[in-house]
Amino acid sequence: MTTPRSTAPTPTPTLTPAPEGSRGPAPDGSRVPAVERAVRLIDELAAAREPLGLAELARRLTLPKSSVHGLLATLVAHGLARRGPDGDFSLGPRPLQWAGAYEAQSDILRAFHQLAGSHAALSAETVMLAVLEGAEVRYLACRPGTRPLAVNFRVGGRFPAACTSSGKAMLATLPPEQAGRLLADAPLPRLTRHSVRTLTALRRQLAQVRLQGWAMDDEETAEGMQCFGAPVLGPRDPRAQAAVAVSVIKAGLSAERRQALVTAIGGLARDLSAALGAAPPRAG
């Protein structure tokens, strides 16, 4: 997440890996260890706020320095990493090509950028698009807010799903037993004193989300910040394909403005669902 334009509280994205086996259909036995190590290394470079040395990267990955040195040499040769004059490493420029290609090929990203500004109540607010990856959410897009106290999220950043409105909105669309298995694999993180503490309390929250159609993060990822999220559905599948959320500073948030934000984020989620081919909700 980028630095806000004020002293507003800023949640720091956690970039811990999603539980093993949650990121794709391939069974563990068919994965290539060298590729897995390279991906972990790229993730570390992407998450770092400043260039990292060989020894630090080896420590973070718990790998021999000789192995990390070989991986880095290959990544540098392909533009995935960059070596500075002091010998430290940072992310290279090639992922930008991939990001552009991904966006060009992604129906939901195109639709988000077209529709994120179409609801008046959201016009000045920070609006995010996220997907569920294991027990975490990853932010695919962020339409920055224009308010002086706006808080903007870093694209690619990850947060625990149990703490976020977008995560809870998506978890609530899963069969309860599937959501339970997903969450049981990872301890509930405590990002703030308001973060949900037990699976029992989280299940109660998810049941409420199913009833009302939207979720709330009430200072659970950052003190002083409130977010409202709603699921984006696809055709022929009741499980969310993604979620949209709006993030605001809680101080001074009136009941009227809160209701307007909830209504607008729900409307944006329905618009995106329709763009993906989901059937409109039944009347009545």
Short mmCIF file of C-alpha atoms in Angstrom, two decimals:
data_model
loop_
_atom_site.label_atom_id
_atom_site.label_comp_id
_atom_site.label_asym_id
_atom_site.label_seq_id
_atom_site.Cartn_x
_atom_site.Cartn_y
_atom_site.Cartn_z
CA MET A 1 0.00 0.00 0.00
CA THR A 2 1.30 3.41 -0.82
CA THR A 3 1.85 6.08 1.77
CA PRO A 4 -1.33 8.09 2.39
CA ARG A 5 -1.37 11.80 1.79
CA SER A 6 -1.76 12.51 5.50
CA THR A 7 -1.06 11.06 8.91
CA ALA A 8 -3.91 8.59 8.50
CA PRO A 9 -3.11 5.07 9.77
CA THR A 10 -1.66 2.86 7.07
CA PRO A 11 -1.95 -0.94 7.09
CA THR A 12 1.18 -2.71 5.89
CA PRO A 13 0.54 -5.53 3.38
CA THR A 14 1.62 -8.93 4.63
CA LEU A 15 3.32 -10.96 1.95
CA THR A 16 3.47 -14.31 3.67
CA PRO A 17 2.78 -17.24 1.35
CA ALA A 18 -0.70 -18.68 1.06
CA PRO A 19 -1.08 -22.19 2.50
CA GLU A 20 0.60 -24.85 0.41
CA GLY A 21 -1.73 -26.40 -2.11
CA SER A 22 -4.05 -23.39 -2.26
CA ARG A 23 -2.65 -21.56 -5.26
CA GLY A 24 -3.37 -23.94 -8.09
CA PRO A 25 -4.70 -27.32 -9.16
CA ALA A 26 -1.30 -28.99 -9.57
CA PRO A 27 -0.60 -31.70 -6.99
CA ASP A 28 2.51 -31.15 -4.88
CA GLY A 29 4.34 -34.03 -6.58
CA SER A 30 4.17 -32.36 -9.99
CA ARG A 31 5.75 -29.06 -8.93
CA VAL A 32 9.29 -28.13 -9.94
CA PRO A 33 11.33 -27.15 -6.84
CA ALA A 34 13.67 -24.82 -8.74
CA VAL A 35 10.72 -22.87 -10.14
CA GLU A 36 9.12 -22.70 -6.69
CA ARG A 37 12.35 -21.26 -5.26
CA ALA A 38 12.56 -18.70 -8.08
CA VAL A 39 8.97 -17.61 -7.45
CA ARG A 40 9.65 -17.22 -3.74
CA LEU A 41 12.71 -15.13 -4.56
CA ILE A 42 10.75 -12.88 -6.91
CA ASP A 43 8.08 -12.47 -4.21
CA GLU A 44 10.73 -11.34 -1.72
CA LEU A 45 12.12 -8.79 -4.18
CA ALA A 46 8.62 -7.52 -4.95
CA ALA A 47 7.75 -7.13 -1.26
CA ALA A 48 10.97 -5.37 -0.28
CA ARG A 49 10.94 -1.62 0.31
CA GLU A 50 14.61 -1.37 -0.62
CA PRO A 51 17.22 -3.50 -2.41
CA LEU A 52 18.35 -6.63 -0.58
CA GLY A 53 21.75 -8.27 -0.40
CA LEU A 54 22.54 -11.88 -1.21
CA ALA A 55 22.99 -12.87 2.43
CA GLU A 56 19.66 -11.33 3.47
CA LEU A 57 17.79 -13.03 0.63
CA ALA A 58 19.37 -16.37 1.51
CA ARG A 59 18.34 -15.88 5.14
CA ARG A 60 14.75 -15.04 4.23
CA LEU A 61 14.46 -18.01 1.90
CA THR A 62 16.40 -20.37 4.21
CA LEU A 63 18.52 -21.44 1.24
CA PRO A 64 22.30 -21.67 0.74
CA LYS A 65 23.86 -18.49 -0.60
CA SER A 66 25.26 -20.43 -3.56
CA SER A 67 21.74 -21.51 -4.58
CA VAL A 68 20.34 -17.99 -4.25
CA HIS A 69 23.30 -16.59 -6.19
CA GLY A 70 22.51 -18.89 -9.11
CA LEU A 71 18.82 -18.00 -9.03
CA LEU A 72 19.61 -14.29 -8.94
CA ALA A 73 22.01 -14.55 -11.88
CA THR A 74 19.26 -16.20 -13.94
CA LEU A 75 16.64 -13.65 -12.90
CA VAL A 76 18.96 -10.75 -13.73
CA ALA A 77 19.69 -12.26 -17.16
CA HIS A 78 15.96 -12.34 -17.91
CA GLY A 79 15.10 -8.90 -16.54
CA LEU A 80 13.24 -10.26 -13.51
CA ALA A 81 15.79 -8.88 -11.06
CA ARG A 82 18.23 -6.00 -11.14
CA ARG A 83 21.62 -5.72 -9.46
CA GLY A 84 22.60 -2.30 -8.19
CA PRO A 85 26.08 -0.78 -8.12
CA ASP A 86 26.46 -1.81 -4.47
CA GLY A 87 25.67 -5.44 -5.29
CA ASP A 88 22.19 -5.48 -3.77
CA PHE A 89 19.19 -6.77 -5.71
CA SER A 90 15.75 -5.37 -6.52
CA LEU A 91 12.87 -6.32 -8.79
CA GLY A 92 13.61 -5.96 -12.51
CA PRO A 93 11.45 -4.35 -15.20
CA ARG A 94 10.14 -7.48 -16.89
CA PRO A 95 7.18 -8.02 -14.53
CA LEU A 96 5.75 -4.77 -15.94
CA GLN A 97 5.34 -6.52 -19.29
CA TRP A 98 3.54 -9.38 -17.59
CA ALA A 99 1.32 -7.00 -15.63
CA GLY A 100 0.27 -5.26 -18.83
CA ALA A 101 -0.40 -8.56 -20.56
CA TYR A 102 -2.40 -9.84 -17.59
CA GLU A 103 -4.53 -6.72 -17.53
CA ALA A 104 -5.11 -6.91 -21.29
CA GLN A 105 -6.25 -10.53 -20.97
CA SER A 106 -8.35 -10.07 -17.82
CA ASP A 107 -12.03 -9.35 -18.32
CA ILE A 108 -12.52 -8.41 -14.68
CA LEU A 109 -9.66 -5.90 -14.62
CA ARG A 110 -10.93 -4.19 -17.76
CA ALA A 111 -14.43 -4.07 -16.31
CA PHE A 112 -13.16 -2.73 -12.97
CA HIS A 113 -11.30 0.15 -14.58
CA GLN A 114 -14.36 0.98 -16.69
CA LEU A 115 -16.90 0.80 -13.87
CA ALA A 116 -15.05 1.85 -10.68
CA GLY A 117 -15.95 5.51 -11.20
CA SER A 118 -19.55 4.96 -12.25
CA HIS A 119 -21.09 5.28 -8.76
CA ALA A 120 -21.23 8.82 -7.40
CA ALA A 121 -20.81 7.78 -3.76
CA LEU A 122 -17.47 6.14 -4.63
CA SER A 123 -16.09 8.93 -6.81
CA ALA A 124 -13.73 10.35 -4.15
CA GLU A 125 -13.03 7.09 -2.33
CA THR A 126 -10.33 4.44 -2.55
CA VAL A 127 -11.82 1.40 -4.29
CA MET A 128 -10.02 -1.95 -4.55
CA LEU A 129 -10.43 -5.18 -6.51
CA ALA A 130 -9.19 -8.37 -4.84
CA VAL A 131 -9.13 -12.12 -5.36
CA LEU A 132 -8.92 -14.92 -2.82
CA GLU A 133 -5.66 -16.89 -2.66
CA GLY A 134 -5.86 -19.53 0.00
CA ALA A 135 -6.48 -17.77 3.30
CA GLU A 136 -5.33 -14.41 1.92
CA VAL A 137 -6.57 -11.80 -0.52
CA ARG A 138 -4.43 -10.29 -3.23
CA TYR A 139 -5.22 -6.81 -4.55
CA LEU A 140 -5.37 -6.77 -8.36
CA ALA A 141 -6.32 -3.12 -8.79
CA CYS A 142 -6.82 0.06 -6.79
CA ARG A 143 -8.62 3.22 -7.87
CA PRO A 144 -7.03 5.80 -5.51
CA GLY A 145 -9.21 8.17 -3.53
CA THR A 146 -8.97 11.93 -3.83
CA ARG A 147 -9.86 12.90 -0.27
CA PRO A 148 -7.08 14.50 1.83
CA LEU A 149 -7.16 11.50 4.17
CA ALA A 150 -7.37 8.84 1.46
CA VAL A 151 -5.54 5.55 2.08
CA ASN A 152 -4.37 3.72 -1.03
CA PHE A 153 -3.50 0.04 -1.36
CA ARG A 154 -0.51 -1.34 -3.23
CA VAL A 155 -1.48 -3.50 -6.21
CA GLY A 156 -0.13 -7.00 -5.66
CA GLY A 157 -0.20 -6.64 -1.87
CA ARG A 158 -1.73 -9.39 0.23
CA PHE A 159 -3.69 -9.38 3.48
CA PRO A 160 -5.26 -12.12 5.62
CA ALA A 161 -8.77 -12.73 4.25
CA ALA A 162 -10.25 -12.99 7.75
CA CYS A 163 -9.35 -9.35 8.49
CA THR A 164 -10.57 -7.69 5.29
CA SER A 165 -14.01 -6.83 3.98
CA SER A 166 -13.14 -8.20 0.53
CA GLY A 167 -11.84 -11.43 2.06
CA LYS A 168 -14.92 -11.94 4.21
CA ALA A 169 -17.18 -11.12 1.25
CA MET A 170 -15.52 -13.90 -0.77
CA LEU A 171 -15.28 -16.41 2.08
CA ALA A 172 -19.01 -16.03 2.71
CA THR A 173 -19.79 -17.33 -0.80
CA LEU A 174 -17.93 -20.59 -0.18
CA PRO A 175 -19.67 -23.63 1.31
CA PRO A 176 -19.14 -23.30 5.08
CA GLU A 177 -17.12 -26.52 5.26
CA GLN A 178 -14.78 -25.32 2.49
CA ALA A 179 -14.27 -21.96 4.18
CA GLY A 180 -13.65 -23.77 7.47
CA ARG A 181 -10.97 -26.01 5.97
CA LEU A 182 -9.29 -23.02 4.34
CA LEU A 183 -9.15 -21.03 7.54
CA ALA A 184 -8.17 -23.97 9.73
CA ASP A 185 -4.88 -24.27 7.81
CA ALA A 186 -3.65 -20.87 8.99
CA PRO A 187 -3.93 -19.16 12.40
CA LEU A 188 -6.10 -16.07 12.55
CA PRO A 189 -3.73 -13.09 12.38
CA ARG A 190 -4.04 -10.18 14.81
CA LEU A 191 -3.23 -7.08 12.77
CA THR A 192 -4.95 -4.79 15.28
CA ARG A 193 -6.73 -5.12 18.61
CA HIS A 194 -9.99 -5.24 16.62
CA SER A 195 -9.05 -8.24 14.45
CA VAL A 196 -11.34 -11.24 14.85
CA ARG A 197 -9.86 -13.63 17.42
CA THR A 198 -11.64 -16.95 16.97
CA LEU A 199 -13.05 -19.08 14.17
CA THR A 200 -16.38 -19.08 16.00
CA ALA A 201 -16.57 -15.29 15.86
CA LEU A 202 -15.50 -15.29 12.21
CA ARG A 203 -18.18 -17.84 11.33
CA ARG A 204 -20.77 -15.55 12.91
CA GLN A 205 -19.48 -12.66 10.80
CA LEU A 206 -19.63 -14.77 7.61
CA ALA A 207 -23.19 -15.85 8.39
CA GLN A 208 -24.16 -12.18 8.68
CA VAL A 209 -22.39 -11.40 5.39
CA ARG A 210 -24.41 -14.13 3.65
CA LEU A 211 -27.62 -12.56 4.93
CA GLN A 212 -26.85 -8.94 4.06
CA GLY A 213 -24.68 -9.41 0.94
CA TRP A 214 -21.75 -7.25 2.07
CA ALA A 215 -18.91 -7.38 4.58
CA MET A 216 -17.17 -4.89 6.85
CA ASP A 217 -13.62 -4.49 8.12
CA ASP A 218 -14.02 -2.33 11.22
CA GLU A 219 -10.43 -1.33 12.04
CA GLU A 220 -9.36 -4.98 11.67
CA THR A 221 -6.49 -4.30 9.26
CA ALA A 222 -5.59 -0.80 10.47
CA GLU A 223 -6.64 1.38 13.37
CA GLY A 224 -8.94 4.17 12.25
CA MET A 225 -9.85 2.59 8.90
CA GLN A 226 -13.15 1.06 7.87
CA CYS A 227 -13.81 -0.91 4.68
CA PHE A 228 -16.96 -2.26 3.06
CA GLY A 229 -16.77 -5.08 0.52
CA ALA A 230 -19.06 -7.12 -1.72
CA PRO A 231 -18.50 -10.27 -3.80
CA VAL A 232 -18.18 -10.34 -7.58
CA LEU A 233 -19.83 -13.44 -9.02
CA GLY A 234 -19.31 -15.21 -12.32
CA PRO A 235 -21.65 -17.32 -14.44
CA ARG A 236 -22.82 -20.70 -13.15
CA ASP A 237 -20.81 -20.57 -9.93
CA PRO A 238 -22.08 -19.25 -6.59
CA ARG A 239 -18.52 -18.78 -5.35
CA ALA A 240 -17.07 -15.30 -5.76
CA GLN A 241 -14.62 -14.73 -8.58
CA ALA A 242 -13.35 -11.59 -6.82
CA ALA A 243 -14.53 -8.82 -4.51
CA VAL A 244 -14.59 -5.04 -4.52
CA ALA A 245 -14.15 -2.89 -1.44
CA VAL A 246 -14.14 0.76 -0.49
CA SER A 247 -11.76 2.03 2.20
CA VAL A 248 -12.44 5.14 4.28
CA ILE A 249 -11.22 6.86 7.43
CA LYS A 250 -13.66 5.99 10.21
CA ALA A 251 -13.50 9.31 12.06
CA GLY A 252 -16.45 11.47 11.08
CA LEU A 253 -18.15 8.76 9.01
CA SER A 254 -21.87 9.45 9.33
CA ALA A 255 -24.54 6.76 9.19
CA GLU A 256 -25.87 8.30 5.97
CA ARG A 257 -22.50 8.23 4.24
CA ARG A 258 -21.83 4.71 5.45
CA GLN A 259 -25.12 3.50 3.98
CA ALA A 260 -24.37 5.27 0.71
CA LEU A 261 -20.97 3.54 0.53
CA VAL A 262 -22.47 0.12 1.27
CA THR A 263 -25.13 0.62 -1.39
CA ALA A 264 -22.60 1.84 -3.95
CA ILE A 265 -20.06 -0.94 -3.40
CA GLY A 266 -22.84 -3.48 -3.68
CA GLY A 267 -23.93 -1.85 -6.92
CA LEU A 268 -20.39 -1.93 -8.29
CA ALA A 269 -20.10 -5.62 -7.39
CA ARG A 270 -23.35 -6.36 -9.24
CA ASP A 271 -22.17 -4.36 -12.27
CA LEU A 272 -18.93 -6.33 -12.38
CA SER A 273 -20.78 -9.60 -11.91
CA ALA A 274 -23.02 -8.74 -14.86
CA ALA A 275 -19.94 -7.89 -16.95
CA LEU A 276 -18.61 -11.39 -16.20
CA GLY A 277 -21.88 -12.96 -17.31
CA ALA A 278 -23.52 -13.61 -13.95
CA ALA A 279 -27.30 -13.71 -13.90
CA PRO A 280 -28.94 -10.65 -12.30
CA PRO A 281 -30.28 -11.19 -8.77
CA ARG A 282 -33.89 -12.28 -8.54
CA ALA A 283 -36.41 -9.65 -7.54
CA GLY A 284 -38.28 -10.02 -4.31
#
